[in-house]
Tab-separated table of C-alpha atoms in Angstrom:
chain	number	residue	atom	x	y	z
A	972	MET	CA	128.159	92.055	304.033
A	973	LYS	CA	131.820	94.670	304.534
A	974	THR	CA	133.998	94.227	307.587
A	975	TYR	CA	136.804	96.493	308.189
A	976	ILE	CA	139.862	96.093	310.393
A	977	TYR	CA	142.396	97.879	311.718
A	978	LEU	CA	145.869	97.448	310.973
A	979	ASP	CA	148.621	99.882	312.757
A	980	LYS	CA	145.905	103.032	312.155
A	981	THR	CA	145.096	101.928	309.030
A	982	PHE	CA	141.759	101.768	307.904
A	983	LEU	CA	141.010	98.588	305.247
A	984	GLU	CA	137.873	97.537	304.257
A	985	LYS	CA	137.448	93.827	302.846
A	986	ASP	CA	134.342	91.961	301.372
A	987	THR	CA	132.909	88.689	302.795
A	988	CYS	CA	134.914	86.953	299.686
A	989	THR	CA	138.110	87.772	301.753
A	990	ARG	CA	136.989	84.828	304.573
A	991	MET	CA	137.530	82.067	301.172
A	992	PHE	CA	141.345	83.155	301.805
A	993	THR	CA	141.650	83.140	305.314
A	994	ALA	CA	140.309	79.681	305.032
A	995	ALA	CA	142.898	78.120	302.846
A	996	PRO	CA	145.124	77.698	305.544
A	997	PHE	CA	143.199	75.841	307.550
A	998	THR	CA	141.907	73.983	304.956
A	999	ILE	CA	145.740	72.841	304.362
A	1000	ALA	CA	146.231	72.609	308.340
A	1001	LYS	CA	143.578	69.943	308.394
A	1002	THR	CA	144.787	67.510	305.788
A	1003	TRP	CA	148.611	67.767	308.025
A	1004	LYS	CA	148.825	65.293	310.746
A	1005	GLN	CA	149.308	66.400	314.091
A	1006	PRO	CA	152.765	67.666	314.732
A	1007	LYS	CA	155.145	65.329	316.301
A	1008	CYS	CA	157.793	68.456	317.178
A	1009	PRO	CA	157.734	71.451	318.114
A	1010	SER	CA	159.568	72.391	314.992
A	1011	THR	CA	156.601	71.379	312.971
A	1012	ASP	CA	154.710	73.352	315.054
A	1013	ASP	CA	156.811	76.599	314.400
A	1014	TRP	CA	156.996	76.379	310.532
A	1015	ILE	CA	152.963	76.118	310.702
A	1016	ARG	CA	152.928	79.526	312.777
A	1017	LYS	CA	155.561	81.118	310.478
A	1018	MET	CA	153.232	79.988	307.527
A	1019	TRP	CA	150.611	81.328	308.921
A	1020	TYR	CA	152.077	84.609	309.929
A	1021	ILE	CA	153.692	85.055	306.515
A	1022	TYR	CA	150.576	84.334	304.599
A	1023	THR	CA	148.220	87.078	307.263
A	1024	VAL	CA	151.397	89.782	306.669
A	1025	GLU	CA	150.946	89.196	302.363
A	1026	TYR	CA	147.435	88.888	302.811
A	1027	TYR	CA	147.146	92.378	304.032
A	1028	SER	CA	149.888	93.848	301.537
A	1029	ALA	CA	147.926	92.734	298.931
A	1030	ILE	CA	144.679	94.485	299.999
A	1031	LYS	CA	146.286	97.455	300.894
A	1032	LYS	CA	147.881	97.194	297.214
A	1033	ASN	CA	144.757	96.098	295.679
A	1034	LYS	CA	146.496	93.015	293.544
A	1035	ILE	CA	144.625	90.499	295.639
A	1036	MET	CA	143.974	88.288	292.543
A	1037	SER	CA	147.632	87.212	292.281
A	1038	PHE	CA	147.910	86.874	296.183
A	1039	ALA	CA	145.163	84.222	295.918
A	1040	ALA	CA	146.974	82.979	292.862
A	1041	THR	CA	150.011	82.390	294.717
A	1042	TRP	CA	148.551	81.085	297.713
A	1043	MET	CA	146.453	78.361	295.610
A	1044	GLU	CA	149.894	76.993	293.856
A	1045	LEU	CA	151.505	76.892	297.056
A	1046	GLU	CA	148.583	74.907	298.571
A	1047	THR	CA	148.850	72.537	295.332
A	1048	LEU	CA	152.605	71.906	296.554
A	1049	ILE	CA	151.878	71.614	299.930
A	1050	LEU	CA	149.252	68.157	299.071
A	1051	SER	CA	151.893	66.939	296.615
A	1052	GLU	CA	154.628	66.855	298.978
A	1053	VAL	CA	152.359	65.362	301.749
A	1054	SER	CA	150.925	62.519	299.511
A	1055	GLN	CA	154.603	62.137	298.654
A	1056	LYS	CA	155.752	61.656	302.020
A	1057	GLU	CA	153.022	58.690	302.605
A	1058	LYS	CA	153.615	56.871	298.876
A	1059	ASP	CA	157.466	56.893	300.141
A	1060	ARG	CA	156.576	55.544	303.473
A	1061	TYR	CA	153.969	52.990	301.847
A	1062	HIS	CA	157.137	51.863	299.883
A	1063	MET	CA	159.891	51.710	302.707
A	1064	ILE	CA	156.906	49.319	304.519
A	1065	SER	CA	156.754	46.892	301.744
A	1066	LEU	CA	160.342	46.583	300.873
A	1067	ILE	CA	160.986	46.059	304.961
A	1068	THR	CA	158.202	43.789	305.188
A	1069	GLY	CA	158.692	41.810	302.067
A	1070	ILE	CA	154.948	42.479	300.813
């Protein structure tokens, strides 16, 4: 099954496998807690915009595999940062309470 996208009067064709790449940011966003301040929400929107622009740029240049590898590395980095924040929070609580 193929779908077609019209972007700025440019015709792009994409396979169904591209849905996996657009699902990656949603997977990242699900691991995060709800943003507590507007700046975090703005940052997520900015990352989504950058991701989308780079994705369509990669399609136009036929370099989709290098694009996928870059964003998979970013997902790993973000997940490790989230887990590090949780570890830091646990250590701070244990220091404060004396556990």
